mmCIF file of C-alpha atoms in Angstrom:
data_model
loop_
_atom_site.group_PDB
_atom_site.id
_atom_site.type_symbol
_atom_site.label_atom_id
_atom_site.label_comp_id
_atom_site.label_asym_id
_atom_site.label_seq_id
_atom_site.Cartn_x
_atom_site.Cartn_y
_atom_site.Cartn_z
ATOM 1 C CA MET A 1 -162.684 12.573 -146.396
ATOM 2 C CA ASN A 2 -165.828 11.740 -144.529
ATOM 3 C CA ILE A 3 -166.562 8.086 -145.094
ATOM 4 C CA GLY A 4 -168.758 6.135 -142.720
ATOM 5 C CA PHE A 5 -170.146 2.647 -142.695
ATOM 6 C CA SER A 6 -172.934 1.391 -140.536
ATOM 7 C CA HIS A 7 -175.242 -1.583 -140.520
ATOM 8 C CA HIS A 8 -178.649 -1.461 -138.920
ATOM 9 C CA PRO A 9 -181.248 -4.168 -138.528
ATOM 10 C CA ALA A 10 -183.499 -3.993 -141.573
ATOM 11 C CA ARG A 11 -186.562 -1.816 -141.777
ATOM 12 C CA ARG A 12 -189.528 -3.734 -143.134
ATOM 13 C CA GLY A 13 -187.257 -6.722 -143.615
ATOM 14 C CA VAL A 14 -184.825 -4.985 -146.001
ATOM 15 C CA PRO A 15 -181.210 -4.824 -144.797
ATOM 16 C CA CYS A 16 -179.619 -1.391 -144.860
ATOM 17 C CA TYR A 17 -176.007 -0.824 -145.906
ATOM 18 C CA ARG A 18 -174.582 2.642 -146.380
ATOM 19 C CA LEU A 19 -171.353 4.047 -147.702
ATOM 20 C CA ILE A 20 -171.227 7.792 -147.094
ATOM 21 C CA ALA A 21 -168.854 10.000 -149.111
ATOM 22 C CA ALA A 22 -168.869 13.654 -148.180
ATOM 23 C CA ASN A 23 -167.588 14.730 -151.588
ATOM 24 C CA ARG A 24 -167.912 12.441 -154.604
ATOM 25 C CA LEU A 25 -165.429 14.459 -156.659
ATOM 26 C CA ILE A 26 -162.808 14.099 -153.948
ATOM 27 C CA PHE A 27 -163.611 10.397 -153.586
ATOM 28 C CA ASN A 28 -163.161 9.798 -157.320
ATOM 29 C CA ARG A 29 -159.959 11.793 -157.378
ATOM 30 C CA PHE A 30 -158.272 9.696 -154.717
ATOM 31 C CA ALA A 31 -159.783 6.435 -155.885
ATOM 32 C CA SER A 32 -158.034 6.973 -159.222
ATOM 33 C CA CYS A 33 -154.620 7.713 -157.719
ATOM 34 C CA ARG A 34 -151.970 5.012 -157.639
ATOM 35 C CA ILE A 35 -149.649 5.341 -154.685
ATOM 36 C CA ALA A 36 -147.337 2.370 -154.857
ATOM 37 C CA GLY A 37 -146.146 0.778 -151.635
ATOM 38 C CA THR A 38 -147.561 3.371 -149.235
ATOM 39 C CA ASP A 39 -150.728 4.486 -147.514
ATOM 40 C CA ALA A 40 -149.943 8.098 -148.402
ATOM 41 C CA TRP A 41 -152.409 10.474 -149.975
ATOM 42 C CA PRO A 42 -151.125 12.841 -152.696
ATOM 43 C CA GLU A 43 -149.418 15.972 -151.426
ATOM 44 C CA ASN A 44 -151.668 18.942 -150.660
ATOM 45 C CA SER A 45 -154.620 16.613 -150.175
ATOM 46 C CA MET A 46 -155.827 18.006 -146.848
ATOM 47 C CA ILE A 47 -159.592 18.096 -146.718
ATOM 48 C CA ASP A 48 -161.638 20.152 -144.315
ATOM 49 C CA GLU A 49 -164.560 18.300 -142.805
ATOM 50 C CA PRO A 50 -167.476 19.290 -140.609
ATOM 51 C CA ARG A 51 -166.777 17.962 -137.121
ATOM 52 C CA ARG A 52 -169.257 16.018 -135.054
ATOM 53 C CA MET A 53 -168.930 14.902 -131.472
ATOM 54 C CA GLY A 54 -168.591 11.189 -130.830
ATOM 55 C CA MET A 55 -166.065 8.538 -131.828
ATOM 56 C CA LEU A 56 -168.376 6.135 -133.599
ATOM 57 C CA TRP A 57 -169.961 6.422 -136.982
ATOM 58 C CA GLU A 58 -173.399 7.768 -137.749
ATOM 59 C CA LYS A 59 -176.033 5.451 -136.418
ATOM 60 C CA GLN A 60 -179.793 5.269 -136.182
ATOM 61 C CA ARG A 61 -181.999 3.019 -134.147
ATOM 62 C CA CYS A 62 -183.900 0.453 -136.148
ATOM 63 C CA GLY A 63 -186.327 -2.129 -134.901
ATOM 64 C CA ASP A 64 -185.689 -5.139 -137.122
ATOM 65 C CA MET A 65 -182.993 -7.790 -137.248
ATOM 66 C CA MET A 66 -179.868 -8.186 -139.349
ATOM 67 C CA ALA A 67 -180.632 -10.585 -142.175
ATOM 68 C CA HIS A 68 -177.465 -10.490 -144.268
ATOM 69 C CA SER A 69 -173.716 -10.098 -143.800
ATOM 70 C CA ILE A 70 -171.963 -6.731 -143.758
ATOM 71 C CA ASP A 71 -171.118 -5.312 -147.218
ATOM 72 C CA ARG A 72 -167.403 -5.605 -146.590
ATOM 73 C CA ARG A 73 -166.328 -4.953 -150.187
ATOM 74 C CA SER A 74 -167.874 -1.480 -150.058
ATOM 75 C CA LEU A 75 -166.105 -0.833 -146.770
ATOM 76 C CA LEU A 76 -162.819 -2.037 -148.263
ATOM 77 C CA ALA A 77 -163.247 0.422 -151.150
ATOM 78 C CA ALA A 78 -163.738 3.218 -148.627
ATOM 79 C CA ALA A 79 -160.680 2.163 -146.664
ATOM 80 C CA ALA A 80 -158.543 2.151 -149.804
ATOM 81 C CA VAL A 81 -158.996 5.912 -150.176
ATOM 82 C CA GLY A 82 -159.205 6.734 -146.494
ATOM 83 C CA GLY A 83 -155.541 6.425 -145.510
ATOM 84 C CA ALA A 84 -153.295 9.197 -144.269
ATOM 85 C CA THR A 85 -149.558 9.583 -144.738
ATOM 86 C CA ILE A 86 -147.472 7.970 -142.001
ATOM 87 C CA ALA A 87 -144.270 9.922 -141.594
ATOM 88 C CA SER A 88 -141.059 8.249 -140.475
ATOM 89 C CA ALA A 89 -137.814 9.916 -139.481
ATOM 90 C CA ASP A 90 -135.716 6.776 -139.774
ATOM 91 C CA ALA A 91 -135.443 5.159 -143.204
ATOM 92 C CA ARG A 92 -133.859 1.997 -141.829
ATOM 93 C CA ALA A 93 -136.678 1.557 -139.326
ATOM 94 C CA GLN A 94 -139.185 2.079 -142.124
ATOM 95 C CA ARG A 95 -137.596 -0.635 -144.254
ATOM 96 C CA ARG A 96 -137.647 -2.968 -141.262
ATOM 97 C CA VAL A 97 -141.322 -2.453 -140.478
ATOM 98 C CA GLU A 98 -142.350 -2.762 -144.129
ATOM 99 C CA ALA A 99 -141.370 -6.426 -143.878
ATOM 100 C CA SER A 100 -143.705 -6.915 -140.887
ATOM 101 C CA PRO A 101 -147.378 -7.489 -141.727
ATOM 102 C CA ARG A 102 -149.638 -4.909 -140.108
ATOM 103 C CA GLU A 103 -152.911 -6.177 -138.720
ATOM 104 C CA ILE A 104 -156.283 -4.819 -139.781
ATOM 105 C CA TYR A 105 -158.654 -4.183 -136.872
ATOM 106 C CA GLU A 106 -162.401 -4.459 -137.169
ATOM 107 C CA LEU A 107 -164.114 -2.814 -134.227
ATOM 108 C CA ARG A 108 -167.792 -3.713 -133.921
ATOM 109 C CA THR A 109 -170.031 -1.893 -131.479
ATOM 110 C CA TYR A 110 -173.348 -3.594 -130.816
ATOM 111 C CA HIS A 111 -175.833 -1.108 -129.350
ATOM 112 C CA LEU A 112 -178.417 -2.784 -127.136
ATOM 113 C CA VAL A 113 -181.493 -2.021 -125.101
ATOM 114 C CA HIS A 114 -182.061 -3.363 -121.626
ATOM 115 C CA GLY A 115 -183.641 -6.796 -121.623
ATOM 116 C CA PRO A 116 -182.715 -10.137 -123.226
ATOM 117 C CA MET A 117 -180.471 -8.659 -125.953
ATOM 118 C CA LYS A 118 -177.284 -8.745 -123.881
ATOM 119 C CA GLU A 119 -177.648 -12.392 -122.827
ATOM 120 C CA ARG A 120 -178.365 -13.522 -126.382
ATOM 121 C CA LEU A 121 -175.474 -11.502 -127.824
ATOM 122 C CA ASP A 122 -173.094 -12.872 -125.198
ATOM 123 C CA ALA A 123 -174.104 -16.427 -126.105
ATOM 124 C CA TYR A 124 -173.615 -15.718 -129.813
ATOM 125 C CA LEU A 125 -170.183 -14.169 -129.382
ATOM 126 C CA ARG A 126 -168.980 -16.736 -126.848
ATOM 127 C CA ASP A 127 -170.312 -19.920 -128.440
ATOM 128 C CA ALA A 128 -170.562 -19.094 -132.156
ATOM 129 C CA PHE A 129 -168.752 -16.071 -133.513
ATOM 130 C CA ILE A 130 -165.465 -15.991 -131.592
ATOM 131 C CA PRO A 131 -164.689 -19.733 -131.952
ATOM 132 C CA ALA A 132 -165.553 -19.628 -135.670
ATOM 133 C CA ALA A 133 -163.580 -16.436 -136.305
ATOM 134 C CA ARG A 134 -160.552 -18.001 -134.611
ATOM 135 C CA ARG A 135 -160.894 -21.067 -136.832
ATOM 136 C CA ALA A 136 -160.970 -18.680 -139.799
ATOM 137 C CA GLY A 137 -157.672 -17.082 -138.768
ATOM 138 C CA CYS A 138 -158.751 -14.011 -136.767
ATOM 139 C CA GLY A 139 -157.701 -13.125 -133.287
ATOM 140 C CA PRO A 140 -157.136 -12.928 -130.471
ATOM 141 C CA ILE A 141 -160.595 -11.365 -130.226
ATOM 142 C CA GLY A 142 -161.545 -8.921 -127.504
ATOM 143 C CA ALA A 143 -165.069 -8.337 -126.228
ATOM 144 C CA PHE A 144 -165.836 -5.479 -123.856
ATOM 145 C CA THR A 145 -168.763 -3.692 -122.260
ATOM 146 C CA THR A 146 -168.855 0.074 -121.702
ATOM 147 C CA ALA A 147 -168.133 0.848 -118.047
ATOM 148 C CA ILE A 148 -167.745 4.623 -118.374
ATOM 149 C CA GLY A 149 -168.760 6.470 -121.493
ATOM 150 C CA PRO A 150 -171.612 7.008 -123.950
ATOM 151 C CA ALA A 151 -173.690 4.404 -125.764
ATOM 152 C CA SER A 152 -174.468 2.084 -122.876
ATOM 153 C CA PRO A 153 -175.558 -0.678 -122.907
ATOM 154 C CA SER A 154 -173.258 -1.780 -125.698
ATOM 155 C CA VAL A 155 -170.679 -4.460 -126.476
ATOM 156 C CA HIS A 156 -167.446 -3.689 -128.353
ATOM 157 C CA VAL A 157 -165.796 -6.526 -130.288
ATOM 158 C CA LEU A 158 -162.208 -6.081 -131.502
ATOM 159 C CA ILE A 159 -161.371 -8.475 -134.350
ATOM 160 C CA PRO A 160 -157.760 -8.520 -135.626
ATOM 161 C CA HIS A 161 -157.399 -9.629 -139.266
ATOM 162 C CA PRO A 162 -154.100 -10.467 -140.965
ATOM 163 C CA SER A 163 -155.078 -8.406 -144.041
ATOM 164 C CA LEU A 164 -157.862 -6.422 -145.691
ATOM 165 C CA GLU A 165 -158.574 -9.403 -147.921
ATOM 166 C CA HIS A 166 -159.087 -11.558 -144.863
ATOM 167 C CA PHE A 167 -161.586 -9.035 -143.520
ATOM 168 C CA VAL A 168 -163.558 -9.236 -146.771
ATOM 169 C CA ALA A 169 -163.441 -13.046 -146.837
ATOM 170 C CA LEU A 170 -164.594 -13.668 -143.256
ATOM 171 C CA PRO A 171 -168.383 -13.766 -143.930
ATOM 172 C CA GLY A 172 -167.895 -16.444 -146.585
ATOM 173 C CA ARG A 173 -165.777 -18.515 -144.239
ATOM 174 C CA LEU A 174 -168.403 -18.257 -141.528
ATOM 175 C CA ALA A 175 -171.161 -19.184 -143.984
ATOM 176 C CA SER A 176 -169.327 -22.382 -144.917
ATOM 177 C CA ASP A 177 -168.727 -23.387 -141.280
ATOM 178 C CA PRO A 178 -171.512 -25.802 -140.193
ATOM 179 C CA VAL A 179 -170.470 -25.644 -136.532
ATOM 180 C CA TYR A 180 -170.867 -21.883 -136.600
ATOM 181 C CA ALA A 181 -174.238 -22.087 -138.355
ATOM 182 C CA LYS A 182 -175.615 -24.387 -135.696
ATOM 183 C CA ALA A 183 -174.270 -22.394 -132.751
ATOM 184 C CA ALA A 184 -175.415 -19.070 -134.244
ATOM 185 C CA GLU A 185 -178.973 -20.200 -135.008
ATOM 186 C CA PRO A 186 -180.692 -18.605 -131.959
ATOM 187 C CA PHE A 187 -179.041 -15.280 -132.814
ATOM 188 C CA SER A 188 -179.486 -15.504 -136.578
ATOM 189 C CA SER A 189 -183.156 -16.488 -136.391
ATOM 190 C CA ALA A 190 -184.219 -13.573 -134.166
ATOM 191 C CA THR A 191 -187.405 -11.895 -135.389
ATOM 192 C CA PRO A 192 -188.064 -8.222 -136.208
ATOM 193 C CA GLN A 193 -190.212 -8.072 -133.085
ATOM 194 C CA ASP A 194 -187.329 -9.403 -130.979
ATOM 195 C CA PRO A 195 -184.130 -8.242 -132.772
ATOM 196 C CA PRO A 196 -180.629 -9.361 -131.807
ATOM 197 C CA TYR A 197 -179.446 -5.759 -131.249
ATOM 198 C CA ALA A 198 -180.631 -2.190 -131.718
ATOM 199 C CA SER A 199 -177.889 -1.127 -134.140
ATOM 200 C CA LEU A 200 -174.348 -2.041 -135.145
ATOM 201 C CA ASP A 201 -171.393 0.251 -135.886
ATOM 202 C CA VAL A 202 -168.263 -1.043 -137.598
ATOM 203 C CA LYS A 203 -164.927 0.766 -137.746
ATOM 204 C CA LEU A 204 -161.921 -0.390 -139.742
ATOM 205 C CA MET A 205 -158.346 0.429 -138.665
ATOM 206 C CA ARG A 206 -154.773 -0.450 -139.652
ATOM 207 C CA ALA A 207 -152.013 -1.087 -137.121
ATOM 208 C CA PHE A 208 -149.100 1.340 -136.899
ATOM 209 C CA PRO A 209 -145.914 0.240 -138.726
ATOM 210 C CA ASN A 210 -143.921 -0.068 -135.480
ATOM 211 C CA PHE A 211 -146.833 -1.568 -133.532
ATOM 212 C CA PRO A 212 -148.007 -4.095 -136.138
ATOM 213 C CA GLU A 213 -150.111 -6.423 -133.985
ATOM 214 C CA VAL A 214 -152.142 -6.664 -130.791
ATOM 215 C CA GLU A 215 -150.214 -7.098 -127.545
ATOM 216 C CA VAL A 216 -152.328 -9.306 -125.303
ATOM 217 C CA PRO A 217 -152.027 -8.295 -121.621
ATOM 218 C CA GLU A 218 -151.201 -10.951 -119.104
ATOM 219 C CA ALA A 219 -153.959 -11.541 -116.556
ATOM 220 C CA SER A 220 -152.402 -12.518 -113.248
ATOM 221 C CA ASN A 221 -153.951 -15.726 -111.905
ATOM 222 C CA GLY A 222 -156.794 -15.459 -114.393
ATOM 223 C CA ASP A 223 -157.956 -12.171 -112.860
ATOM 224 C CA ARG A 224 -160.500 -10.497 -115.167
ATOM 225 C CA GLY A 225 -160.862 -7.397 -113.021
ATOM 226 C CA ARG A 226 -158.621 -5.227 -115.201
ATOM 227 C CA ILE A 227 -159.985 -2.311 -117.218
ATOM 228 C CA PHE A 228 -159.297 -0.930 -120.682
ATOM 229 C CA GLU A 229 -159.304 2.588 -122.068
ATOM 230 C CA LEU A 230 -160.274 3.145 -125.707
ATOM 231 C CA ARG A 231 -159.119 6.530 -127.039
ATOM 232 C CA THR A 232 -159.517 8.228 -130.419
ATOM 233 C CA TYR A 233 -157.638 11.383 -131.481
ATOM 234 C CA PHE A 234 -159.046 13.612 -134.228
ATOM 235 C CA SER A 235 -157.118 16.031 -136.459
ATOM 236 C CA HIS A 236 -158.204 18.872 -138.749
ATOM 237 C CA GLY A 237 -156.435 17.555 -141.856
ATOM 238 C CA ASP A 238 -154.292 14.791 -143.303
ATOM 239 C CA ARG A 239 -150.935 16.415 -142.601
ATOM 240 C CA ALA A 240 -151.828 17.045 -138.956
ATOM 241 C CA GLY A 241 -153.176 13.500 -138.594
ATOM 242 C CA ALA A 242 -149.981 12.045 -140.080
ATOM 243 C CA THR A 243 -147.915 14.145 -137.680
ATOM 244 C CA LYS A 244 -149.806 12.829 -134.650
ATOM 245 C CA ILE A 245 -149.371 9.254 -135.859
ATOM 246 C CA ALA A 246 -145.638 9.874 -136.285
ATOM 247 C CA MET A 247 -145.380 11.265 -132.731
ATOM 248 C CA PHE A 248 -146.585 7.911 -131.460
ATOM 249 C CA ASP A 249 -145.003 5.566 -133.968
ATOM 250 C CA THR A 250 -141.513 7.004 -134.463
ATOM 251 C CA GLY A 251 -141.368 10.066 -132.217
ATOM 252 C CA GLY A 252 -141.059 8.294 -128.884
ATOM 253 C CA GLU A 253 -144.536 8.780 -127.410
ATOM 254 C CA ILE A 254 -145.283 5.052 -127.219
ATOM 255 C CA GLU A 255 -142.000 4.531 -125.358
ATOM 256 C CA ILE A 256 -143.025 7.199 -122.853
ATOM 257 C CA PHE A 257 -146.364 5.429 -122.465
ATOM 258 C CA ARG A 258 -144.649 2.167 -121.583
ATOM 259 C CA ARG A 259 -142.219 3.791 -119.163
ATOM 260 C CA THR A 260 -144.981 5.540 -117.221
ATOM 261 C CA GLY A 261 -147.259 2.509 -116.945
ATOM 262 C CA LEU A 262 -149.663 3.207 -119.833
ATOM 263 C CA LYS A 263 -149.687 -0.326 -121.212
ATOM 264 C CA PRO A 264 -150.812 -0.404 -124.853
ATOM 265 C CA VAL A 265 -152.815 -3.177 -126.518
ATOM 266 C CA PHE A 266 -152.896 -1.683 -130.015
ATOM 267 C CA PHE A 267 -152.296 1.545 -131.937
ATOM 268 C CA ALA A 268 -154.008 2.054 -135.277
ATOM 269 C CA GLN A 269 -154.810 4.544 -138.003
ATOM 270 C CA ASP A 270 -158.556 4.805 -138.614
ATOM 271 C CA LEU A 271 -159.428 3.893 -142.204
ATOM 272 C CA THR A 272 -163.138 4.613 -141.865
ATOM 273 C CA GLY A 273 -165.201 6.914 -139.698
ATOM 274 C CA SER A 274 -167.170 10.150 -139.641
ATOM 275 C CA ARG A 275 -164.328 12.377 -138.360
ATOM 276 C CA LEU A 276 -161.276 11.395 -140.360
ATOM 277 C CA PRO A 277 -158.358 11.737 -140.084
ATOM 278 C CA SER A 278 -158.125 10.028 -136.717
ATOM 279 C CA LEU A 279 -156.225 7.372 -134.824
ATOM 280 C CA THR A 280 -157.364 4.956 -132.132
ATOM 281 C CA TYR A 281 -155.550 3.028 -129.431
ATOM 282 C CA LEU A 282 -156.362 0.778 -126.487
ATOM 283 C CA LEU A 283 -154.651 0.760 -123.084
ATOM 284 C CA THR A 284 -155.093 -1.576 -120.120
ATOM 285 C CA PHE A 285 -154.776 -1.074 -116.359
ATOM 286 C CA PRO A 286 -155.337 -3.221 -113.264
ATOM 287 C CA ASP A 287 -157.899 -0.729 -111.954
ATOM 288 C CA LEU A 288 -159.070 2.899 -112.100
ATOM 289 C CA ALA A 289 -156.732 4.041 -109.337
ATOM 290 C CA THR A 290 -153.712 2.770 -111.253
ATOM 291 C CA ARG A 291 -155.000 4.466 -114.389
ATOM 292 C CA GLU A 292 -155.224 7.840 -112.635
ATOM 293 C CA ARG A 293 -151.778 7.465 -111.088
ATOM 294 C CA ASN A 294 -150.085 6.423 -114.351
ATOM 295 C CA TRP A 295 -151.707 9.185 -116.415
ATOM 296 C CA ARG A 296 -150.397 11.705 -113.872
ATOM 297 C CA ALA A 297 -146.914 10.217 -114.209
ATOM 298 C CA PHE A 298 -147.156 10.503 -117.985
ATOM 299 C CA GLY A 299 -148.320 14.121 -117.824
ATOM 300 C CA THR A 300 -145.314 15.168 -115.750
ATOM 301 C CA ASP A 301 -142.697 13.064 -117.569
ATOM 302 C CA PRO A 302 -139.827 15.346 -118.741
ATOM 303 C CA ALA A 303 -139.536 13.648 -122.130
ATOM 304 C CA TRP A 304 -143.262 14.104 -122.727
ATOM 305 C CA ARG A 305 -143.198 17.742 -121.650
ATOM 306 C CA LYS A 306 -140.356 18.376 -124.096
ATOM 307 C CA LEU A 307 -142.082 16.524 -126.934
ATOM 308 C CA ILE A 308 -145.448 18.243 -126.519
ATOM 309 C CA ALA A 309 -143.757 21.670 -126.426
ATOM 310 C CA THR A 310 -142.016 21.132 -129.772
ATOM 311 C CA PRO A 311 -143.273 23.586 -132.429
ATOM 312 C CA GLY A 312 -145.496 21.733 -134.858
ATOM 313 C CA LEU A 313 -146.333 19.011 -132.310
ATOM 314 C CA THR A 314 -148.498 20.933 -129.854
ATOM 315 C CA ASP A 315 -152.087 19.818 -129.364
ATOM 316 C CA PRO A 316 -153.682 22.946 -130.886
ATOM 317 C CA GLU A 317 -151.632 22.437 -134.047
ATOM 318 C CA ILE A 318 -152.418 18.787 -134.744
ATOM 319 C CA THR A 319 -155.466 17.625 -132.751
ATOM 320 C CA THR A 320 -159.043 18.847 -132.638
ATOM 321 C CA GLY A 321 -160.406 16.536 -129.949
ATOM 322 C CA ILE A 322 -160.154 13.258 -128.071
ATOM 323 C CA ASP A 323 -162.836 10.710 -127.268
ATOM 324 C CA ASN A 324 -162.297 8.058 -124.628
ATOM 325 C CA GLN A 325 -164.244 5.266 -122.955
ATOM 326 C CA ILE A 326 -163.501 2.927 -120.060
ATOM 327 C CA LEU A 327 -164.258 -0.680 -120.961
ATOM 328 C CA SER A 328 -164.560 -3.913 -118.988
ATOM 329 C CA PRO A 329 -163.655 -7.257 -120.582
ATOM 330 C CA THR A 330 -166.372 -9.869 -120.819
ATOM 331 C CA PRO A 331 -165.697 -13.293 -119.274
ATOM 332 C CA TYR A 332 -165.163 -14.719 -122.782
ATOM 333 C CA SER A 333 -162.858 -11.964 -124.068
ATOM 334 C CA GLN A 334 -159.500 -13.201 -125.337
ATOM 335 C CA ILE A 335 -157.880 -9.814 -124.665
#
């Protein structure tokens, strides 16, 4: 299922919202299915998709400003049919995690051009959006710049929501917050000739059952020098994607990560995107040297070597590619 959602500053003053379905017949088929108490798709529902390079959704550069809030109800409809089966080998563990709410992650990527955009966006996020979103029940909220990777300059904003409904309701809560309205005015009143950003991508994800919420890293003595690594794994079909999720969630891969110094912040199934099925996770390290050393330790770990050699779990069988970026936290990031 190829479903993407992007929001670009309006052309000729008209805001642009797009919900892209690669196959309407397939979309209608799965939209009509009732799968009680699970994110699973019906059996034999694997869908071949054309593959495109790049983790983020389709985007185009537009010259005008955002005038209205994101069409979150359309995105929620896409997410409802965009899930993949999450396999679990332990029924007792599954029952336990079903009782734990799983966060919904909204990942915004603001694409900028060099000039005043970055300073104005920083002020908006720091003084208006993040405080208001926390008052509305989101968070902790991470804000990062791209240190190594494509699409620079850009700012990534990770917004944890307690539920899909909360994601849909956030714009209304912001609109009714007078403190937010006042603080956001310089950003909201930007003109088409001087837009607040070049384009905006939004990706929606759901936390893994056994990793249901963000783990905020501890910054020693307030040190903000740490780095983050954002990785997305792509699969050729739903069954392969579910298998890769299970390797992490119940197959022991996350435990190997922790043991070898790959400290996770979140693991999530992508609900929207241009290359579904896929999963995304975020790691943190003190510095690049530690990252290199810990990835080497992971690659030579005996438990990992055994797991990756298991028939049905090898990379060629269940993954078609990996995208990764190195991010730096902004001074106002809460992660």
